[in-house]
PDB file of C-alpha atoms in Angstrom:
ATOM      1  CA  MET E   1      -0.135   0.401  -0.206  1.00 36.00           C
ATOM      2  CA  ARG E   2       2.803   2.817   0.588  1.00 36.00           C
ATOM      3  CA  LEU E   3       4.517   2.041  -3.111  1.00 37.00           C
ATOM      4  CA  PRO E   4       2.027   4.370  -4.781  1.00 43.00           C
ATOM      5  CA  ILE E   5       2.735   7.032  -1.946  1.00 41.00           C
ATOM      6  CA  VAL E   6       6.466   6.451  -2.673  1.00 45.00           C
ATOM      7  CA  VAL E   7       6.426   6.744  -6.493  1.00 45.00           C
ATOM      8  CA  SER E   8       4.325  10.124  -6.433  1.00 48.00           C
ATOM      9  CA  CYS E   9       6.722  11.413  -3.226  1.00 46.00           C
ATOM     10  CA  VAL E  10       9.346  10.627  -6.287  1.00 47.00           C
ATOM     11  CA  ALA E  11       7.565  12.260  -8.907  1.00 48.00           C
ATOM     12  CA  LEU E  12       6.782  15.243  -6.831  1.00 46.00           C
ATOM     13  CA  ALA E  13      10.490  15.827  -6.069  1.00 45.00           C
ATOM     14  CA  ALA E  14      11.284  14.873  -9.528  1.00 45.00           C
ATOM     15  CA  GLY E  15       8.967  17.743 -10.866  1.00 48.00           C
ATOM     16  CA  MET E  16       9.870  20.396  -8.448  1.00 43.00           C
ATOM     17  CA  ALA E  17      13.833  19.902  -9.139  1.00 46.00           C
ATOM     18  CA  ALA E  18      12.711  20.141 -13.049  1.00 49.00           C
ATOM     19  CA  ALA E  19      10.671  23.376 -12.264  1.00 58.00           C
ATOM     20  CA  GLU E  20      13.713  24.795 -10.544  1.00 85.00           C
ATOM     21  CA  THR E  21      15.930  24.532 -13.100  1.00 94.00           C
ATOM     22  CA  PRO E  22      16.912  27.829 -14.372  1.00 96.00           C
ATOM     23  CA  VAL E  23      16.185  28.456 -18.469  1.00 97.00           C
ATOM     24  CA  LEU E  24      18.059  30.647 -20.619  1.00 98.00           C
ATOM     25  CA  THR E  25      16.715  31.753 -23.965  1.00 98.00           C
ATOM     26  CA  VAL E  26      18.657  32.910 -26.332  1.00 98.00           C
ATOM     27  CA  LEU E  27      17.031  34.413 -29.800  1.00 97.00           C
ATOM     28  CA  THR E  28      19.207  34.057 -32.503  1.00 96.00           C
ATOM     29  CA  TYR E  29      19.231  33.123 -36.296  1.00 92.00           C
ATOM     30  CA  ASP E  30      18.178  29.965 -38.034  1.00 90.00           C
ATOM     31  CA  SER E  31      21.643  28.745 -39.510  1.00 89.00           C
ATOM     32  CA  PHE E  32      23.047  29.390 -35.802  1.00 94.00           C
ATOM     33  CA  THR E  33      20.365  26.569 -34.418  1.00 93.00           C
ATOM     34  CA  SER E  34      20.746  24.010 -37.538  1.00 90.00           C
ATOM     35  CA  GLU E  35      22.063  20.442 -36.644  1.00 90.00           C
ATOM     36  CA  TRP E  36      25.212  21.134 -38.654  1.00 91.00           C
ATOM     37  CA  GLY E  37      25.358  25.413 -37.344  1.00 94.00           C
ATOM     38  CA  PRO E  38      27.292  25.940 -33.841  1.00 96.00           C
ATOM     39  CA  GLY E  39      23.647  26.108 -31.589  1.00 96.00           C
ATOM     40  CA  PRO E  40      23.819  22.394 -30.442  1.00 97.00           C
ATOM     41  CA  ALA E  41      27.399  22.098 -29.366  1.00 97.00           C
ATOM     42  CA  VAL E  42      27.440  25.484 -27.566  1.00 97.00           C
ATOM     43  CA  GLU E  43      24.073  24.165 -25.860  1.00 97.00           C
ATOM     44  CA  LYS E  44      25.710  20.897 -24.608  1.00 97.00           C
ATOM     45  CA  ALA E  45      28.354  22.708 -23.579  1.00 97.00           C
ATOM     46  CA  PHE E  46      27.083  25.874 -21.493  1.00 98.00           C
ATOM     47  CA  GLU E  47      24.687  23.293 -20.160  1.00 98.00           C
ATOM     48  CA  GLU E  48      27.409  21.290 -18.491  1.00 96.00           C
ATOM     49  CA  THR E  49      28.699  24.030 -16.922  1.00 95.00           C
ATOM     50  CA  CYS E  50      25.352  26.027 -15.809  1.00 95.00           C
ATOM     51  CA  ALA E  51      23.119  23.642 -14.327  1.00 93.00           C
ATOM     52  CA  CYS E  52      20.067  25.297 -16.533  1.00 97.00           C
ATOM     53  CA  ASP E  53      18.880  24.613 -19.830  1.00 98.00           C
ATOM     54  CA  LEU E  54      19.988  26.585 -22.361  1.00 98.00           C
ATOM     55  CA  ARG E  55      16.793  27.225 -25.309  1.00 97.00           C
ATOM     56  CA  PHE E  56      17.714  28.600 -29.043  1.00 97.00           C
ATOM     57  CA  VAL E  57      14.729  30.539 -30.357  1.00 96.00           C
ATOM     58  CA  ALA E  58      14.929  31.002 -34.221  1.00 93.00           C
ATOM     59  CA  ALA E  59      14.115  33.536 -35.626  1.00 88.00           C
ATOM     60  CA  GLY E  60      14.674  34.040 -39.478  1.00 78.00           C
ATOM     61  CA  ASP E  61      17.860  35.833 -40.304  1.00 80.00           C
ATOM     62  CA  GLY E  62      19.925  38.317 -38.778  1.00 76.00           C
ATOM     63  CA  ALA E  63      17.966  41.489 -39.383  1.00 82.00           C
ATOM     64  CA  ALA E  64      14.775  39.985 -38.756  1.00 86.00           C
ATOM     65  CA  LEU E  65      15.791  39.755 -35.213  1.00 91.00           C
ATOM     66  CA  LEU E  66      15.822  43.176 -34.412  1.00 92.00           C
ATOM     67  CA  ALA E  67      11.941  43.648 -36.210  1.00 91.00           C
ATOM     68  CA  ARG E  68      11.317  40.905 -33.625  1.00 93.00           C
ATOM     69  CA  LEU E  69      12.428  42.758 -30.485  1.00 93.00           C
ATOM     70  CA  GLN E  70      11.166  45.924 -31.868  1.00 93.00           C
ATOM     71  CA  LEU E  71       7.652  44.360 -32.238  1.00 93.00           C
ATOM     72  CA  GLU E  72       7.365  42.683 -28.947  1.00 94.00           C
ATOM     73  CA  GLY E  73       9.542  45.207 -26.903  1.00 93.00           C
ATOM     74  CA  ALA E  74      10.478  44.706 -23.217  1.00 92.00           C
ATOM     75  CA  ARG E  75       7.268  41.631 -23.625  1.00 93.00           C
ATOM     76  CA  SER E  76       9.974  39.459 -25.070  1.00 94.00           C
ATOM     77  CA  GLU E  77      10.711  36.299 -23.782  1.00 95.00           C
ATOM     78  CA  ALA E  78      14.388  36.331 -24.839  1.00 97.00           C
ATOM     79  CA  ASP E  79      17.125  36.830 -22.428  1.00 98.00           C
ATOM     80  CA  VAL E  80      19.621  36.797 -24.719  1.00 98.00           C
ATOM     81  CA  VAL E  81      19.606  37.948 -28.724  1.00 97.00           C
ATOM     82  CA  LEU E  82      22.830  36.731 -30.992  1.00 97.00           C
ATOM     83  CA  GLY E  83      23.681  37.923 -33.931  1.00 96.00           C
ATOM     84  CA  LEU E  84      22.873  41.270 -34.758  1.00 96.00           C
ATOM     85  CA  ASP E  85      25.888  42.956 -36.370  1.00 96.00           C
ATOM     86  CA  THR E  86      27.508  46.673 -36.210  1.00 95.00           C
ATOM     87  CA  ASN E  87      24.562  47.589 -39.246  1.00 95.00           C
ATOM     88  CA  LEU E  88      22.154  46.981 -36.719  1.00 95.00           C
ATOM     89  CA  THR E  89      23.565  47.557 -33.247  1.00 96.00           C
ATOM     90  CA  ALA E  90      22.969  51.233 -33.364  1.00 96.00           C
ATOM     91  CA  ALA E  91      19.498  50.924 -33.814  1.00 95.00           C
ATOM     92  CA  ALA E  92      19.134  47.990 -31.605  1.00 96.00           C
ATOM     93  CA  ALA E  93      20.632  50.007 -28.669  1.00 97.00           C
ATOM     94  CA  GLY E  94      17.988  53.116 -30.027  1.00 96.00           C
ATOM     95  CA  THR E  95      15.410  50.552 -28.970  1.00 95.00           C
ATOM     96  CA  GLY E  96      16.892  51.068 -25.156  1.00 97.00           C
ATOM     97  CA  LEU E  97      16.167  46.832 -24.611  1.00 97.00           C
ATOM     98  CA  PHE E  98      19.576  46.090 -24.197  1.00 98.00           C
ATOM     99  CA  ALA E  99      21.729  46.130 -20.821  1.00 98.00           C
ATOM    100  CA  PRO E 100      25.777  46.107 -20.649  1.00 97.00           C
ATOM    101  CA  HIS E 101      27.782  42.664 -20.988  1.00 96.00           C
ATOM    102  CA  GLY E 102      30.089  43.652 -18.401  1.00 92.00           C
ATOM    103  CA  VAL E 103      32.556  41.397 -20.207  1.00 94.00           C
ATOM    104  CA  SER E 104      36.363  42.347 -20.748  1.00 90.00           C
ATOM    105  CA  ALA E 105      38.649  40.303 -22.472  1.00 89.00           C
ATOM    106  CA  PRO E 106      41.219  40.634 -25.633  1.00 92.00           C
ATOM    107  CA  LEU E 107      39.472  40.379 -28.875  1.00 96.00           C
ATOM    108  CA  ASP E 108      41.257  39.001 -32.293  1.00 96.00           C
ATOM    109  CA  LEU E 109      39.035  41.273 -34.134  1.00 95.00           C
ATOM    110  CA  PRO E 110      40.368  43.333 -37.359  1.00 93.00           C
ATOM    111  CA  VAL E 111      39.009  46.549 -35.773  1.00 93.00           C
ATOM    112  CA  ALA E 112      39.351  48.209 -32.622  1.00 92.00           C
ATOM    113  CA  TRP E 113      35.902  47.062 -30.342  1.00 94.00           C
ATOM    114  CA  GLU E 114      34.533  49.028 -27.778  1.00 92.00           C
ATOM    115  CA  ASP E 115      30.996  48.694 -27.577  1.00 95.00           C
ATOM    116  CA  PRO E 116      29.274  48.390 -23.481  1.00 96.00           C
ATOM    117  CA  LEU E 117      25.821  46.315 -24.790  1.00 98.00           C
ATOM    118  CA  PHE E 118      27.488  43.839 -27.489  1.00 98.00           C
ATOM    119  CA  LEU E 119      29.767  41.653 -27.238  1.00 98.00           C
ATOM    120  CA  PRO E 120      31.134  40.396 -30.874  1.00 98.00           C
ATOM    121  CA  PHE E 121      31.459  36.711 -31.129  1.00 98.00           C
ATOM    122  CA  ASP E 122      32.511  36.200 -34.927  1.00 98.00           C
ATOM    123  CA  TRP E 123      33.469  38.059 -37.957  1.00 98.00           C
ATOM    124  CA  GLY E 124      34.032  37.462 -41.787  1.00 98.00           C
ATOM    125  CA  TRP E 125      33.909  39.622 -45.159  1.00 98.00           C
ATOM    126  CA  PHE E 126      31.260  39.465 -47.392  1.00 98.00           C
ATOM    127  CA  ALA E 127      31.794  37.983 -51.166  1.00 98.00           C
ATOM    128  CA  PHE E 128      30.737  36.151 -53.873  1.00 98.00           C
ATOM    129  CA  VAL E 129      30.626  32.572 -53.801  1.00 98.00           C
ATOM    130  CA  HIS E 130      31.274  31.161 -57.055  1.00 98.00           C
ATOM    131  CA  ASP E 131      32.784  27.555 -58.819  1.00 97.00           C
ATOM    132  CA  ARG E 132      36.287  28.085 -59.640  1.00 96.00           C
ATOM    133  CA  LYS E 133      35.509  26.509 -63.342  1.00 95.00           C
ATOM    134  CA  MET E 134      33.860  29.764 -63.987  1.00 95.00           C
ATOM    135  CA  ALA E 135      35.444  31.763 -66.734  1.00 90.00           C
ATOM    136  CA  ASP E 136      36.449  35.668 -66.277  1.00 91.00           C
ATOM    137  CA  ALA E 137      35.038  36.304 -62.424  1.00 95.00           C
ATOM    138  CA  PRO E 138      34.785  39.564 -61.789  1.00 98.00           C
ATOM    139  CA  ALA E 139      37.110  41.466 -59.926  1.00 98.00           C
ATOM    140  CA  SER E 140      34.649  44.623 -58.847  1.00 98.00           C
ATOM    141  CA  PHE E 141      30.909  45.649 -58.891  1.00 98.00           C
ATOM    142  CA  GLU E 142      31.375  47.122 -62.225  1.00 98.00           C
ATOM    143  CA  GLU E 143      32.855  44.249 -63.645  1.00 98.00           C
ATOM    144  CA  LEU E 144      30.066  42.394 -62.108  1.00 98.00           C
ATOM    145  CA  ALA E 145      27.332  44.842 -63.429  1.00 98.00           C
ATOM    146  CA  ALA E 146      29.034  44.745 -66.626  1.00 97.00           C
ATOM    147  CA  SER E 147      29.038  40.602 -66.836  1.00 97.00           C
ATOM    148  CA  ASP E 148      25.805  38.008 -67.925  1.00 97.00           C
ATOM    149  CA  ALA E 149      27.011  36.292 -63.919  1.00 98.00           C
ATOM    150  CA  ARG E 150      23.762  35.513 -62.535  1.00 98.00           C
ATOM    151  CA  ILE E 151      23.230  36.514 -58.828  1.00 98.00           C
ATOM    152  CA  VAL E 152      21.270  35.614 -55.760  1.00 98.00           C
ATOM    153  CA  ILE E 153      21.549  38.046 -53.178  1.00 98.00           C
ATOM    154  CA  GLN E 154      19.534  38.965 -49.771  1.00 97.00           C
ATOM    155  CA  ASP E 155      16.619  40.810 -48.714  1.00 96.00           C
ATOM    156  CA  PRO E 156      18.161  43.811 -46.675  1.00 95.00           C
ATOM    157  CA  ARG E 157      15.249  43.860 -44.478  1.00 92.00           C
ATOM    158  CA  SER E 158      15.371  40.673 -42.933  1.00 89.00           C
ATOM    159  CA  SER E 159      18.848  39.732 -43.746  1.00 91.00           C
ATOM    160  CA  THR E 160      22.410  40.894 -42.467  1.00 92.00           C
ATOM    161  CA  PRO E 161      24.221  40.105 -45.258  1.00 94.00           C
ATOM    162  CA  GLY E 162      21.821  41.525 -47.702  1.00 96.00           C
ATOM    163  CA  LEU E 163      22.098  44.555 -45.187  1.00 96.00           C
ATOM    164  CA  GLY E 164      25.891  44.398 -45.211  1.00 97.00           C
ATOM    165  CA  LEU E 165      25.661  44.176 -49.372  1.00 98.00           C
ATOM    166  CA  LEU E 166      23.783  47.864 -49.335  1.00 98.00           C
ATOM    167  CA  MET E 167      26.467  48.800 -46.608  1.00 98.00           C
ATOM    168  CA  TRP E 168      29.197  47.422 -48.848  1.00 98.00           C
ATOM    169  CA  VAL E 169      28.337  49.078 -51.795  1.00 98.00           C
ATOM    170  CA  LYS E 170      27.477  52.502 -50.348  1.00 98.00           C
ATOM    171  CA  ALA E 171      31.160  52.381 -48.600  1.00 97.00           C
ATOM    172  CA  ALA E 172      32.695  51.500 -51.789  1.00 98.00           C
ATOM    173  CA  TYR E 173      31.087  53.865 -54.030  1.00 98.00           C
ATOM    174  CA  GLY E 174      29.237  56.746 -51.840  1.00 97.00           C
ATOM    175  CA  ASP E 175      27.074  58.941 -54.469  1.00 96.00           C
ATOM    176  CA  ARG E 176      27.960  56.383 -57.076  1.00 97.00           C
ATOM    177  CA  ALA E 177      25.842  53.751 -55.246  1.00 98.00           C
ATOM    178  CA  PRO E 178      22.957  53.872 -57.437  1.00 97.00           C
ATOM    179  CA  GLU E 179      24.579  53.823 -60.210  1.00 97.00           C
ATOM    180  CA  ILE E 180      26.213  50.674 -59.017  1.00 98.00           C
ATOM    181  CA  TRP E 181      22.894  49.199 -58.150  1.00 98.00           C
ATOM    182  CA  GLN E 182      21.200  50.212 -61.593  1.00 97.00           C
ATOM    183  CA  GLY E 183      24.162  47.883 -63.169  1.00 97.00           C
ATOM    184  CA  LEU E 184      23.559  44.925 -60.815  1.00 98.00           C
ATOM    185  CA  ALA E 185      19.443  45.196 -61.213  1.00 97.00           C
ATOM    186  CA  ASP E 186      19.940  42.739 -64.616  1.00 97.00           C
ATOM    187  CA  ASN E 187      22.371  40.527 -62.927  1.00 98.00           C
ATOM    188  CA  ILE E 188      20.137  39.629 -59.811  1.00 98.00           C
ATOM    189  CA  VAL E 189      17.705  36.520 -60.595  1.00 97.00           C
ATOM    190  CA  THR E 190      15.953  36.324 -57.604  1.00 97.00           C
ATOM    191  CA  VAL E 191      15.989  37.806 -53.405  1.00 97.00           C
ATOM    192  CA  THR E 192      15.750  35.475 -51.035  1.00 96.00           C
ATOM    193  CA  PRO E 193      14.151  36.413 -47.017  1.00 93.00           C
ATOM    194  CA  GLY E 194      17.511  34.849 -45.538  1.00 90.00           C
ATOM    195  CA  TRP E 195      21.489  33.514 -46.243  1.00 92.00           C
ATOM    196  CA  SER E 196      20.115  29.693 -46.616  1.00 90.00           C
ATOM    197  CA  GLU E 197      17.444  30.412 -49.157  1.00 94.00           C
ATOM    198  CA  ALA E 198      20.305  31.975 -51.177  1.00 96.00           C
ATOM    199  CA  TYR E 199      23.106  29.577 -50.906  1.00 96.00           C
ATOM    200  CA  GLY E 200      20.433  27.122 -51.527  1.00 96.00           C
ATOM    201  CA  LEU E 201      19.709  28.431 -55.098  1.00 98.00           C
ATOM    202  CA  PHE E 202      23.252  28.416 -55.485  1.00 98.00           C
ATOM    203  CA  MET E 203      24.073  25.279 -54.722  1.00 97.00           C
ATOM    204  CA  GLU E 204      21.090  23.643 -56.948  1.00 97.00           C
ATOM    205  CA  GLY E 205      23.001  25.588 -60.024  1.00 97.00           C
ATOM    206  CA  GLU E 206      19.683  28.874 -60.451  1.00 97.00           C
ATOM    207  CA  ALA E 207      22.691  31.220 -59.926  1.00 98.00           C
ATOM    208  CA  ASP E 208      26.207  31.740 -60.945  1.00 98.00           C
ATOM    209  CA  MET E 209      27.081  33.445 -58.006  1.00 98.00           C
ATOM    210  CA  VAL E 210      25.928  33.926 -54.317  1.00 98.00           C
ATOM    211  CA  LEU E 211      26.248  36.587 -51.937  1.00 98.00           C
ATOM    212  CA  SER E 212      27.891  34.802 -48.534  1.00 97.00           C
ATOM    213  CA  TYR E 213      31.389  35.259 -47.281  1.00 98.00           C
ATOM    214  CA  THR E 214      35.106  34.754 -47.825  1.00 98.00           C
ATOM    215  CA  THR E 215      34.972  31.514 -45.204  1.00 97.00           C
ATOM    216  CA  SER E 216      32.147  30.042 -47.329  1.00 97.00           C
ATOM    217  CA  PRO E 217      34.505  28.069 -49.654  1.00 97.00           C
ATOM    218  CA  ALA E 218      35.835  26.674 -46.553  1.00 97.00           C
ATOM    219  CA  TYR E 219      32.853  24.288 -45.932  1.00 96.00           C
ATOM    220  CA  HIS E 220      32.871  22.484 -49.132  1.00 97.00           C
ATOM    221  CA  LEU E 221      36.826  22.307 -48.454  1.00 97.00           C
ATOM    222  CA  ILE E 222      37.005  20.926 -44.836  1.00 96.00           C
ATOM    223  CA  ALA E 223      33.094  19.307 -44.388  1.00 94.00           C
ATOM    224  CA  GLU E 224      32.631  18.138 -48.165  1.00 96.00           C
ATOM    225  CA  GLU E 225      36.629  17.504 -49.753  1.00 96.00           C
ATOM    226  CA  ASP E 226      35.320  19.781 -52.276  1.00 97.00           C
ATOM    227  CA  ASP E 227      37.548  22.244 -53.235  1.00 96.00           C
ATOM    228  CA  THR E 228      35.786  23.770 -56.226  1.00 97.00           C
ATOM    229  CA  LYS E 229      34.152  26.505 -54.640  1.00 98.00           C
ATOM    230  CA  THR E 230      35.976  30.116 -53.875  1.00 98.00           C
ATOM    231  CA  ALA E 231      35.296  33.707 -53.611  1.00 98.00           C
ATOM    232  CA  ALA E 232      35.480  36.130 -55.824  1.00 98.00           C
ATOM    233  CA  ALA E 233      38.075  39.022 -54.631  1.00 97.00           C
ATOM    234  CA  PHE E 234      36.915  42.610 -55.023  1.00 98.00           C
ATOM    235  CA  ARG E 235      39.673  45.331 -55.678  1.00 97.00           C
ATOM    236  CA  GLU E 236      37.429  48.000 -54.170  1.00 97.00           C
ATOM    237  CA  GLY E 237      37.607  46.166 -50.922  1.00 97.00           C
ATOM    238  CA  HIS E 238      35.350  43.856 -48.909  1.00 98.00           C
ATOM    239  CA  TYR E 239      32.822  45.166 -46.212  1.00 98.00           C
ATOM    240  CA  LEU E 240      33.125  43.094 -42.894  1.00 97.00           C
ATOM    241  CA  GLN E 241      30.366  41.623 -40.734  1.00 97.00           C
ATOM    242  CA  VAL E 242      30.994  41.401 -37.042  1.00 97.00           C
ATOM    243  CA  GLU E 243      28.235  39.111 -35.022  1.00 97.00           C
ATOM    244  CA  VAL E 244      27.354  40.279 -31.580  1.00 97.00           C
ATOM    245  CA  ALA E 245      25.452  39.299 -28.886  1.00 98.00           C
ATOM    246  CA  GLY E 246      23.819  41.542 -26.471  1.00 98.00           C
ATOM    247  CA  LYS E 247      21.739  40.960 -23.225  1.00 98.00           C
ATOM    248  CA  LEU E 248      18.225  42.011 -23.038  1.00 98.00           C
ATOM    249  CA  ALA E 249      17.357  44.716 -19.779  1.00 97.00           C
ATOM    250  CA  ALA E 250      14.299  42.847 -18.997  1.00 96.00           C
ATOM    251  CA  THR E 251      15.860  39.733 -18.317  1.00 97.00           C
ATOM    252  CA  ASP E 252      14.925  37.541 -15.527  1.00 96.00           C
ATOM    253  CA  GLN E 253      18.347  35.618 -15.310  1.00 97.00           C
ATOM    254  CA  PRO E 254      20.674  38.639 -15.770  1.00 97.00           C
ATOM    255  CA  GLU E 255      23.665  36.509 -14.159  1.00 97.00           C
ATOM    256  CA  LEU E 256      22.884  33.366 -16.266  1.00 98.00           C
ATOM    257  CA  ALA E 257      22.960  36.012 -19.191  1.00 98.00           C
ATOM    258  CA  ASP E 258      25.985  37.358 -18.193  1.00 97.00           C
ATOM    259  CA  ARG E 259      27.340  33.789 -17.956  1.00 97.00           C
ATOM    260  CA  PHE E 260      26.517  32.961 -21.385  1.00 98.00           C
ATOM    261  CA  LEU E 261      27.946  36.359 -23.235  1.00 98.00           C
ATOM    262  CA  ALA E 262      31.830  35.193 -21.020  1.00 97.00           C
ATOM    263  CA  PHE E 263      31.081  31.810 -22.582  1.00 98.00           C
ATOM    264  CA  LEU E 264      30.530  32.418 -25.813  1.00 98.00           C
ATOM    265  CA  LEU E 265      34.340  33.668 -25.852  1.00 97.00           C
ATOM    266  CA  GLU E 266      35.818  30.836 -23.933  1.00 97.00           C
ATOM    267  CA  GLU E 267      37.529  27.650 -26.037  1.00 96.00           C
ATOM    268  CA  PRO E 268      33.745  25.585 -26.119  1.00 97.00           C
ATOM    269  CA  VAL E 269      32.260  28.341 -28.373  1.00 97.00           C
ATOM    270  CA  GLN E 270      35.137  29.909 -29.951  1.00 97.00           C
ATOM    271  CA  SER E 271      37.244  26.621 -31.673  1.00 97.00           C
ATOM    272  CA  VAL E 272      34.042  25.106 -33.170  1.00 97.00           C
ATOM    273  CA  LEU E 273      32.900  28.575 -35.169  1.00 98.00           C
ATOM    274  CA  PRO E 274      35.392  27.912 -38.365  1.00 97.00           C
ATOM    275  CA  THR E 275      34.017  24.411 -38.913  1.00 97.00           C
ATOM    276  CA  THR E 276      29.980  25.340 -37.509  1.00 96.00           C
ATOM    277  CA  ASN E 277      28.956  28.819 -38.475  1.00 96.00           C
ATOM    278  CA  TRP E 278      32.141  29.108 -40.887  1.00 96.00           C
ATOM    279  CA  MET E 279      33.347  32.277 -40.382  1.00 97.00           C
ATOM    280  CA  TYR E 280      36.569  33.817 -37.917  1.00 98.00           C
ATOM    281  CA  PRO E 281      36.326  33.528 -34.452  1.00 98.00           C
ATOM    282  CA  ALA E 282      36.390  36.698 -32.133  1.00 98.00           C
ATOM    283  CA  LYS E 283      39.092  35.038 -29.901  1.00 97.00           C
ATOM    284  CA  LEU E 284      41.637  32.978 -31.729  1.00 96.00           C
ATOM    285  CA  PRO E 285      41.629  29.254 -30.429  1.00 94.00           C
ATOM    286  CA  ALA E 286      45.134  27.817 -29.002  1.00 93.00           C
ATOM    287  CA  ALA E 287      44.394  25.539 -31.899  1.00 93.00           C
ATOM    288  CA  GLY E 288      44.302  28.472 -34.173  1.00 96.00           C
ATOM    289  CA  LEU E 289      42.444  27.997 -37.453  1.00 97.00           C
ATOM    290  CA  PRO E 290      41.439  24.459 -39.149  1.00 96.00           C
ATOM    291  CA  GLU E 291      43.482  22.987 -42.077  1.00 96.00           C
ATOM    292  CA  GLY E 292      42.397  25.048 -45.316  1.00 96.00           C
ATOM    293  CA  PHE E 293      41.498  28.080 -43.402  1.00 97.00           C
ATOM    294  CA  GLU E 294      44.565  29.228 -45.369  1.00 97.00           C
ATOM    295  CA  THR E 295      43.656  28.967 -48.542  1.00 96.00           C
ATOM    296  CA  LEU E 296      40.785  31.373 -48.161  1.00 97.00           C
ATOM    297  CA  VAL E 297      40.742  34.897 -50.019  1.00 96.00           C
ATOM    298  CA  GLN E 298      42.166  37.173 -48.286  1.00 95.00           C
ATOM    299  CA  PRO E 299      41.049  40.799 -48.907  1.00 96.00           C
ATOM    300  CA  GLU E 300      43.315  43.570 -49.296  1.00 92.00           C
ATOM    301  CA  THR E 301      41.125  46.501 -47.974  1.00 95.00           C
ATOM    302  CA  SER E 302      38.499  45.908 -45.276  1.00 96.00           C
ATOM    303  CA  LEU E 303      35.432  48.564 -45.387  1.00 97.00           C
ATOM    304  CA  LEU E 304      33.340  48.703 -42.301  1.00 97.00           C
ATOM    305  CA  LEU E 305      30.756  51.523 -41.629  1.00 97.00           C
ATOM    306  CA  PRO E 306      30.514  53.029 -37.997  1.00 96.00           C
ATOM    307  CA  ALA E 307      27.524  51.336 -36.187  1.00 96.00           C
ATOM    308  CA  ASP E 308      25.682  55.449 -36.353  1.00 96.00           C
ATOM    309  CA  GLU E 309      26.967  55.952 -39.672  1.00 97.00           C
ATOM    310  CA  ALA E 310      25.346  52.802 -41.302  1.00 96.00           C
ATOM    311  CA  LEU E 311      21.965  53.395 -39.079  1.00 96.00           C
ATOM    312  CA  SER E 312      21.994  56.749 -40.865  1.00 97.00           C
ATOM    313  CA  LEU E 313      22.793  55.606 -44.355  1.00 97.00           C
ATOM    314  CA  ARG E 314      20.206  53.059 -44.409  1.00 96.00           C
ATOM    315  CA  PRO E 315      17.013  54.407 -45.696  1.00 97.00           C
ATOM    316  CA  GLU E 316      18.876  55.890 -48.890  1.00 97.00           C
ATOM    317  CA  ALA E 317      20.907  52.632 -49.333  1.00 97.00           C
ATOM    318  CA  LEU E 318      17.877  50.610 -49.260  1.00 97.00           C
ATOM    319  CA  ALA E 319      15.827  53.662 -51.305  1.00 97.00           C
ATOM    320  CA  GLU E 320      18.529  53.225 -53.885  1.00 97.00           C
ATOM    321  CA  TRP E 321      18.384  49.583 -53.687  1.00 98.00           C
ATOM    322  CA  GLN E 322      14.578  49.094 -54.256  1.00 97.00           C
ATOM    323  CA  ASP E 323      14.699  51.504 -57.048  1.00 96.00           C
ATOM    324  CA  ALA E 324      17.179  49.431 -59.536  1.00 96.00           C
ATOM    325  CA  LEU E 325      15.252  46.892 -58.590  1.00 95.00           C
ATOM    326  CA  ALA E 326      11.940  48.437 -59.385  1.00 91.00           C
ATOM    327  CA  ARG E 327      12.943  49.358 -63.230  1.00 77.00           C
TER     328      ARG E 327
END
């Protein structure tokens, strides 16, 4: 007669323990949480140290994260947002939704970094990826516009690579940006909501080139033992993307959020980013970069607009892009 009571007590204790396990919710982009992305490895490694439940919530591509936050405001269930970049940080800071991260650590970035709200976790250069057998690959936006190359790009309103392309053209050409876009318009096969869709179309042969990163060929080389992909090196330089994470001020897990942000720069995370997110780590692992990264295109010129300038130029750059594609 006592057995049901014992079982009930055990079940109750287990339920109470589960209820007491703190949950940290991280809002991020789709490819980060995919089975081949860094999310599963980061979740496993952090949960081994935190006695917590780390939950990733995917919300499309990087630029869609900010749009979701602006819609939800302080009601957001997220504790941390991971996947914004410097083209979005000024707008994100302007929402008043973020709190200082408090992390002080040396970084291996190609630019100096001082931002109390947003912590870098990886970085890369935007580039157009193509097959090595492509004849006369363009070496500038002007050559690309003059060519018959079919390209697929991402929507700057929902995708950080798409927005990065707008800033790339603006940083490289300034007032000539509308002219460049008008030249590129007939090269564009389609515009996708995010990076995954665009790269998938490229791999299916729907385009000759895709807006991606100089590091993208490393995936094919390392994961698939395929050296047929490369990135076009543009004479005007390549725009940098620095991906960041930030803590929401309304989080009910502030200490756990701080621990997670600090953990992003530790070896278990930084060592897996090159071969899961296929980007450069913000803090170089002790073992260095994986074999194969030395074969990647290394741009001679890096372009990056200050966050405030990128915010102020965004409406103009978006209008130039929309006008060219509407013709």
